[in-house]
Short mmCIF file of C-alpha atoms in Angstrom, two decimals:
data_model
loop_
_atom_site.label_atom_id
_atom_site.label_comp_id
_atom_site.label_asym_id
_atom_site.label_seq_id
_atom_site.Cartn_x
_atom_site.Cartn_y
_atom_site.Cartn_z
CA MET A 80 126.08 20.95 79.85
CA ARG A 81 123.43 23.58 79.36
CA ARG A 82 124.96 27.15 79.66
CA ARG A 83 122.99 27.58 83.19
CA GLY A 84 125.01 24.37 84.48
CA VAL A 85 128.20 25.74 83.50
CA LEU A 86 127.77 28.98 84.98
CA LYS A 87 126.36 27.43 88.58
CA ALA A 88 129.43 25.37 88.56
CA VAL A 89 131.93 27.99 87.42
CA LEU A 90 131.05 31.45 88.39
CA PRO A 91 130.71 31.00 92.03
CA LEU A 92 134.19 30.13 92.34
CA ALA A 93 135.55 32.92 90.77
CA VAL A 94 133.37 35.23 92.69
CA THR A 95 134.12 33.68 95.95
CA ALA A 96 137.62 33.89 95.56
CA THR A 97 137.77 37.49 94.51
CA ALA A 98 134.83 38.41 97.10
CA LEU A 99 136.71 36.90 100.10
CA GLU A 100 140.28 36.74 99.11
CA GLY A 101 140.49 40.09 97.05
CA ALA A 102 141.97 38.58 94.09
CA PRO A 103 141.76 40.86 91.30
CA ALA A 104 140.37 39.94 87.93
CA ALA A 105 143.40 39.39 86.17
CA ALA A 106 144.76 37.32 88.83
CA VAL A 107 142.13 34.57 88.91
CA PRO A 108 143.84 31.16 87.94
CA GLY A 109 143.17 29.64 84.59
CA ALA A 110 141.25 32.48 83.32
CA GLY A 111 141.21 32.89 79.74
CA PRO A 112 138.97 34.68 76.94
CA ALA A 113 135.36 34.13 77.62
CA LYS A 114 133.66 32.36 74.68
CA ALA A 115 131.63 35.12 72.85
CA SER A 116 128.27 34.98 71.40
CA PRO A 117 128.27 35.89 67.50
CA ALA A 118 129.55 39.43 67.38
CA ARG A 119 126.89 42.14 67.34
CA GLY A 120 129.13 45.23 67.25
CA ARG A 121 129.21 48.00 70.18
CA ASP A 122 125.75 48.39 71.06
CA ARG A 123 125.07 47.87 74.83
CA ILE A 124 124.05 50.73 77.28
CA ASP A 125 125.24 49.83 80.78
CA VAL A 126 123.15 51.77 83.27
CA HIS A 127 124.59 50.39 86.66
CA CYS A 128 128.90 50.74 86.78
CA HIS A 129 130.97 52.63 88.90
CA LEU A 130 133.36 55.30 89.03
CA ILE A 131 136.53 55.56 91.61
CA PRO A 132 138.77 58.52 90.44
CA ASP A 133 141.97 58.77 92.27
CA PHE A 134 140.95 61.73 94.31
CA TYR A 135 137.96 60.13 95.76
CA ARG A 136 140.03 56.77 96.35
CA LYS A 137 142.50 58.69 98.07
CA SER A 138 140.21 60.36 100.21
CA LEU A 139 138.23 56.89 101.14
CA THR A 140 141.92 55.37 101.87
CA ALA A 141 142.58 58.66 104.24
CA HIS A 142 139.35 57.37 106.25
CA GLY A 143 140.33 53.92 106.47
CA ILE A 144 138.06 52.81 103.85
CA THR A 145 139.29 49.74 101.74
CA GLU A 146 136.54 47.35 101.06
CA ILE A 147 132.91 48.32 99.70
CA GLY A 148 130.02 46.00 100.38
CA GLY A 149 132.65 43.27 101.71
CA VAL A 150 134.91 43.58 98.46
CA PRO A 151 138.24 45.25 98.04
CA VAL A 152 137.85 48.78 96.55
CA PRO A 153 138.75 47.73 92.61
CA ALA A 154 140.85 49.33 90.17
CA TRP A 155 139.22 52.07 87.87
CA SER A 156 140.41 54.58 85.64
CA PRO A 157 138.63 55.95 82.38
CA ALA A 158 141.12 53.81 80.24
CA LEU A 159 140.20 50.58 82.06
CA ALA A 160 136.36 51.35 81.65
CA VAL A 161 136.85 51.92 77.90
CA ASP A 162 138.57 48.60 77.64
CA PHE A 163 136.15 46.94 79.41
CA MET A 164 133.14 48.37 77.39
CA ASN A 165 135.31 47.59 74.20
CA ARG A 166 135.74 44.00 75.15
CA TYR A 167 132.03 43.30 76.05
CA GLY A 168 130.03 45.32 73.36
CA ILE A 169 129.31 48.34 75.59
CA GLU A 170 129.05 51.56 74.02
CA THR A 171 128.36 53.76 76.85
CA GLN A 172 128.55 53.18 80.96
CA VAL A 173 126.26 55.36 82.69
CA VAL A 174 128.52 55.74 85.93
CA SER A 175 127.45 56.46 89.58
CA VAL A 176 129.33 56.36 92.93
CA SER A 177 128.61 53.23 95.11
CA GLU A 178 128.55 52.88 98.89
CA PRO A 179 129.66 54.94 101.04
CA GLY A 180 129.16 57.77 98.46
CA VAL A 181 130.10 61.08 100.70
CA THR A 182 128.38 59.69 103.96
CA TYR A 183 131.99 59.23 105.24
CA LEU A 184 132.82 62.64 105.61
CA ASP A 185 131.87 64.56 108.97
CA SER A 186 130.91 67.85 108.26
CA PRO A 187 128.15 69.10 105.56
CA ALA A 188 130.71 71.43 104.15
CA ASP A 189 132.98 68.50 103.48
CA ARG A 190 130.34 66.23 102.00
CA LEU A 191 129.34 68.98 99.64
CA ASP A 192 132.67 69.79 98.38
CA MET A 193 133.38 66.00 97.72
CA ALA A 194 130.05 65.62 95.89
CA ARG A 195 130.49 68.65 93.57
CA ARG A 196 134.05 67.52 93.16
CA LEU A 197 132.86 64.11 92.02
CA ASN A 198 129.93 65.66 89.76
CA THR A 199 132.23 68.31 88.02
CA TYR A 200 134.49 65.17 87.26
CA MET A 201 132.14 63.04 86.05
CA SER A 202 130.53 65.80 83.67
CA ARG A 203 133.66 67.58 82.39
CA ASP A 204 135.99 64.59 82.25
CA LEU A 205 133.70 61.65 81.21
CA VAL A 206 130.02 62.57 80.28
CA HIS A 207 131.12 65.89 78.20
CA GLY A 208 134.86 65.32 78.00
CA SER A 209 137.61 64.81 75.38
CA ALA A 210 136.65 63.56 71.90
CA TYR A 211 138.21 60.05 73.07
CA ARG A 212 135.60 59.54 75.25
CA LYS A 213 132.82 60.97 73.55
CA GLY A 214 129.58 59.14 73.89
CA ARG A 215 131.40 56.47 76.21
CA PHE A 216 129.80 57.78 79.32
CA GLY A 217 126.59 58.93 81.07
CA GLY A 218 126.37 59.97 84.53
CA PHE A 219 124.20 59.77 87.70
CA ALA A 220 124.79 62.58 90.37
CA VAL A 221 125.91 61.76 93.79
CA LEU A 222 124.23 64.02 96.46
CA PRO A 223 125.81 65.24 99.79
CA LEU A 224 124.12 63.12 102.07
CA GLY A 225 125.57 61.94 105.48
CA HIS A 226 124.85 59.11 107.55
CA THR A 227 122.48 61.37 109.61
CA VAL A 228 120.04 62.93 107.25
CA THR A 229 119.93 66.72 108.40
CA ALA A 230 117.85 69.53 106.92
CA LYS A 231 120.95 71.12 105.86
CA ASP A 232 122.08 67.97 104.04
CA VAL A 233 118.93 67.77 102.14
CA SER A 234 119.07 71.54 101.43
CA ASP A 235 122.77 71.15 100.10
CA ALA A 236 121.42 68.01 97.95
CA THR A 237 118.48 69.89 96.47
CA ALA A 238 120.90 72.57 95.39
CA GLU A 239 123.50 70.03 94.23
CA ALA A 240 120.68 68.06 92.05
CA LYS A 241 119.82 71.45 90.25
CA ARG A 242 123.18 72.04 89.47
CA ALA A 243 124.15 68.39 88.37
CA VAL A 244 120.99 68.34 85.92
CA ARG A 245 120.81 71.71 84.60
CA GLU A 246 124.31 73.19 84.56
CA LEU A 247 126.47 69.77 84.69
CA ARG A 248 124.09 68.13 82.25
CA LEU A 249 124.21 64.59 83.92
CA ASP A 250 121.76 62.07 83.10
CA GLY A 251 120.16 61.58 86.21
CA VAL A 252 120.61 61.57 90.28
CA GLY A 253 121.70 58.45 92.35
CA LEU A 254 120.50 58.13 95.61
CA PHE A 255 121.10 55.33 98.25
CA SER A 256 118.51 52.89 99.66
CA SER A 257 119.22 54.54 103.16
CA TYR A 258 121.47 56.64 104.98
CA GLY A 259 122.33 55.59 108.50
CA GLY A 260 119.14 53.55 108.52
CA THR A 261 116.81 56.32 107.75
CA TYR A 262 115.34 54.79 104.34
CA LEU A 263 114.16 56.46 101.46
CA GLY A 264 110.41 57.39 102.11
CA ASP A 265 111.19 59.25 105.15
CA PRO A 266 109.47 62.60 105.45
CA VAL A 267 112.87 64.06 105.77
CA PHE A 268 113.73 63.51 102.00
CA GLU A 269 110.48 65.26 100.92
CA PRO A 270 112.07 68.59 99.80
CA LEU A 271 114.50 66.94 97.92
CA LEU A 272 112.05 64.47 96.11
CA ARG A 273 109.96 67.67 95.11
CA THR A 274 112.80 69.07 93.36
CA LEU A 275 113.60 65.81 91.48
CA ASN A 276 110.04 65.36 90.51
CA GLU A 277 110.18 69.05 88.99
CA LEU A 278 113.39 67.77 87.10
CA GLY A 279 111.53 64.95 85.88
CA VAL A 280 114.84 62.98 86.30
CA MET A 281 115.83 59.40 86.27
CA VAL A 282 116.64 58.20 89.90
CA PHE A 283 118.96 55.35 90.26
CA ILE A 284 118.47 53.59 93.98
CA HIS A 285 121.82 51.63 94.78
CA PRO A 286 121.55 49.66 97.96
CA VAL A 287 124.20 49.96 101.10
CA THR A 288 125.28 47.93 103.94
CA PRO A 289 122.23 48.35 106.29
CA GLN A 290 122.68 48.79 110.09
CA ALA A 291 123.01 46.14 112.61
CA TYR A 292 122.50 43.55 110.24
CA PRO A 293 122.81 39.69 111.24
CA ASP A 294 126.54 38.82 110.51
CA LEU A 295 126.57 35.43 108.93
CA GLY A 296 130.54 36.23 108.10
CA LEU A 297 129.73 36.81 104.67
CA PRO A 298 130.06 40.07 102.50
CA PRO A 299 127.29 41.92 102.81
CA PHE A 300 126.86 42.83 98.94
CA LEU A 301 125.92 39.06 98.44
CA TYR A 302 122.59 39.51 99.85
CA GLU A 303 122.02 42.33 102.42
CA PHE A 304 122.21 44.77 99.26
CA THR A 305 119.21 43.17 98.10
CA PHE A 306 117.33 43.39 101.02
CA ASP A 307 117.98 47.04 101.68
CA THR A 308 116.85 48.15 98.01
CA THR A 309 113.62 46.26 98.89
CA ARG A 310 113.31 48.12 102.14
CA ALA A 311 113.27 51.52 100.29
CA LEU A 312 111.29 50.48 97.55
CA VAL A 313 108.47 48.90 99.96
CA ASN A 314 108.87 52.27 102.46
CA MET A 315 108.27 54.63 99.42
CA LEU A 316 105.15 52.59 98.51
CA TYR A 317 103.50 52.83 101.93
CA LYS A 318 104.77 56.65 102.50
CA GLY A 319 103.09 57.98 99.25
CA VAL A 320 106.06 58.88 97.37
CA TYR A 321 105.34 57.32 94.09
CA THR A 322 102.03 58.95 94.20
CA ARG A 323 103.04 62.43 94.88
CA HIS A 324 105.92 62.31 92.52
CA PRO A 325 105.06 60.97 89.40
CA ARG A 326 107.59 62.34 87.55
CA ILE A 327 110.34 60.94 88.93
CA ARG A 328 111.42 57.78 87.40
CA TRP A 329 112.96 55.15 89.52
CA LEU A 330 115.64 52.63 88.70
CA ALA A 331 116.19 50.07 91.01
CA ALA A 332 119.51 48.18 91.16
CA HIS A 333 120.07 44.46 90.92
CA ALA A 334 116.54 43.75 89.41
CA GLY A 335 115.07 45.47 92.59
CA GLY A 336 116.61 43.26 95.16
CA THR A 337 113.81 40.85 96.33
CA LEU A 338 111.02 43.04 95.49
CA PRO A 339 109.85 41.24 92.09
CA TYR A 340 109.52 38.03 94.03
CA ILE A 341 107.77 39.46 96.68
CA SER A 342 105.81 42.36 94.82
CA TYR A 343 102.47 40.61 95.68
CA ARG A 344 103.18 39.75 99.54
CA THR A 345 104.41 43.47 99.77
CA SER A 346 101.47 44.90 98.00
CA LEU A 347 98.74 43.19 100.34
CA LEU A 348 98.28 46.63 102.62
CA THR A 349 97.03 48.10 99.28
CA LEU A 350 93.60 47.45 97.42
CA THR A 351 95.50 45.73 94.57
CA PRO A 352 95.67 42.26 95.83
CA ALA A 353 91.84 42.22 96.89
CA ILE A 354 90.79 43.72 93.85
CA ALA A 355 92.74 40.77 91.87
CA GLN A 356 91.32 38.33 94.15
CA GLN A 357 87.76 39.62 93.60
CA PHE A 358 88.11 39.43 89.83
CA GLY A 359 90.49 36.46 89.42
CA ALA A 360 93.68 38.35 88.04
CA SER A 361 96.88 36.66 88.26
CA GLY A 362 100.68 37.87 87.65
CA ALA A 363 101.68 41.31 87.44
CA ALA A 364 98.11 42.42 88.01
CA ASP A 365 98.08 41.72 91.81
CA SER A 366 100.91 43.69 92.36
CA SER A 367 101.08 47.25 93.19
CA PRO A 368 100.87 49.38 90.09
CA HIS A 369 103.55 51.40 91.41
CA PHE A 370 105.59 48.51 91.51
CA ARG A 371 105.20 47.66 87.77
CA GLY A 372 105.97 51.43 86.92
CA LEU A 373 109.46 51.12 88.22
CA PHE A 374 112.51 50.27 86.40
CA TYR A 375 114.91 47.45 87.13
CA ASP A 376 118.53 46.67 85.83
CA THR A 377 120.26 43.23 85.55
CA ALA A 378 123.15 44.07 87.41
CA LEU A 379 123.98 40.79 89.12
CA SER A 380 120.55 39.24 88.25
CA PRO A 381 120.82 38.13 84.54
CA ALA A 382 119.78 34.57 85.55
CA PRO A 383 116.12 33.75 84.37
CA GLN A 384 115.15 33.19 88.27
CA ALA A 385 115.51 36.93 88.71
CA MET A 386 114.78 38.22 85.10
CA LYS A 387 111.68 36.03 84.65
CA SER A 388 110.18 37.58 87.66
CA VAL A 389 110.96 41.16 86.83
CA GLN A 390 109.55 40.52 83.49
CA GLU A 391 106.47 39.42 84.89
CA LEU A 392 106.00 42.12 86.93
CA ALA A 393 106.92 45.20 84.98
CA GLY A 394 107.52 44.05 81.73
CA SER A 395 110.75 43.88 79.40
CA GLU A 396 110.48 47.49 78.52
CA HIS A 397 110.91 48.29 82.31
CA ILE A 398 114.40 46.20 82.50
CA LEU A 399 117.65 47.91 81.76
CA PHE A 400 121.19 46.31 80.95
CA ALA A 401 124.08 46.55 83.64
CA THR A 402 127.27 45.16 84.69
CA ASP A 403 128.06 46.67 88.23
CA TRP A 404 131.47 46.84 87.00
CA PRO A 405 134.53 47.35 88.49
CA PHE A 406 132.96 45.48 91.42
CA THR A 407 132.26 42.95 89.28
CA SER A 408 135.61 42.32 87.22
CA ALA A 409 136.25 38.87 88.22
CA LEU A 410 133.09 37.84 86.17
CA PHE A 411 134.53 39.52 83.10
CA PRO A 412 138.18 38.27 82.55
CA GLY A 413 137.98 38.04 79.00
CA ALA A 414 135.64 39.35 76.15
CA GLY A 415 132.05 38.73 74.53
CA ASP A 416 128.84 38.52 75.58
CA PRO A 417 128.67 40.07 79.13
CA ALA A 418 125.25 38.44 80.22
CA PRO A 419 124.49 34.94 78.09
CA GLN A 420 122.07 34.23 80.64
CA LEU A 421 119.58 36.92 78.98
CA ASP A 422 118.88 34.60 76.31
CA GLU A 423 117.00 32.29 78.73
CA THR A 424 114.34 34.95 79.18
CA PHE A 425 114.45 37.42 76.52
CA ASP A 426 114.14 36.83 72.41
CA ALA A 427 116.28 38.33 70.12
CA ARG A 428 114.27 41.62 69.67
CA GLU A 429 113.43 42.07 73.69
CA ARG A 430 117.27 41.37 74.66
CA LEU A 431 118.00 44.26 72.22
CA ALA A 432 115.69 46.55 74.09
CA VAL A 433 116.77 45.34 77.48
CA GLU A 434 120.41 46.28 76.53
CA ARG A 435 119.94 49.28 74.34
CA GLY A 436 116.51 50.34 73.48
CA ASN A 437 115.21 51.09 76.84
CA ALA A 438 118.06 52.88 77.91
CA LEU A 439 117.73 55.36 74.86
CA ALA A 440 114.34 55.69 75.59
CA GLN A 441 114.87 56.66 79.03
CA PHE A 442 118.11 58.85 78.55
CA PRO A 443 117.36 61.23 75.62
CA ALA A 444 120.16 63.44 76.24
CA LEU A 445 122.43 60.54 76.13
CA ALA A 446 120.86 59.15 72.79
CA ALA A 447 121.27 62.63 71.20
CA ARG A 448 124.91 62.41 72.53
CA ILE A 449 125.82 59.21 70.79
CA GLY A 450 123.59 60.08 67.59
CA ALA A 451 121.27 57.17 68.50
CA ARG A 452 117.43 56.94 67.28
CA GLN A 453 115.31 56.26 70.30
CA GLY A 454 112.93 53.24 70.11
#
């Protein structure tokens, strides 16, 4: 069977068993070492993966949160992360905090305290930590925003973004696609976005479970996450965010949700499609140039159906490798090539750029920490 056929036949079984029954990766029956591609060394940069330190897990549990996106909160530790990286040829993980972030905490003071604690841990224990972890981690700061986005939250988030980037020297900032139904692009976020633009940072957009979504009895990570990312990216286009804040580099999780596939349709209220129609343009030229300027990761989206769409829209140089570990532990029970499907879209040169070079270009401080040449 072709590789694609094998993956279609096998992976849904493993993912379904883990997502719906909560089986850890090590408990998947018959899971042996994955067949590896020829060894390439440890060179990948993983820009979408998560940390769940013990103090944060305990806080989540104390508030009754044992699932995220419909999946049980997985095991995590720095040692487990390094083991995963070593098994799959990953040099560095740029970690972030997944849903719910700090939105589950009721008061602005508690949200700020937890965000500061997480960011300090990220910086001191992982990114700029011991020699054992040197170069193994980067980090996107979590900001103290709640389900109801208030002026106080935005003020605290602005201050924490400055601290995280300038003092803690994290590699960027993480934001959710929406907060309690308030999507990125809403005017309430404007003071924060002005600061992020001044900082000139990479901002990682991670999806959340949207409010009042139709319940089909399936975990929301399966499809609702992709839709929420799309809502945020489209909303920011029509609210003028990309135009007002050109120094922010936006990294959209999971290949941008559904955006690449519907980038033409969601650009219809701009001039781009009409101009393209008039001059007979096709492909990327008939979608908003702002969508072409975004960055997209490969997490849970390495198959050609997604990657070729992103490549057509934004080009290979705007695609960055990602695994979404540890929430995807069931996909990685062994060792070897973490995304063999990428071979169906990219040639060897492009794949090396997607898995390493593009990240080094976008995270110069990370490149300096690991002593890597950019480009």
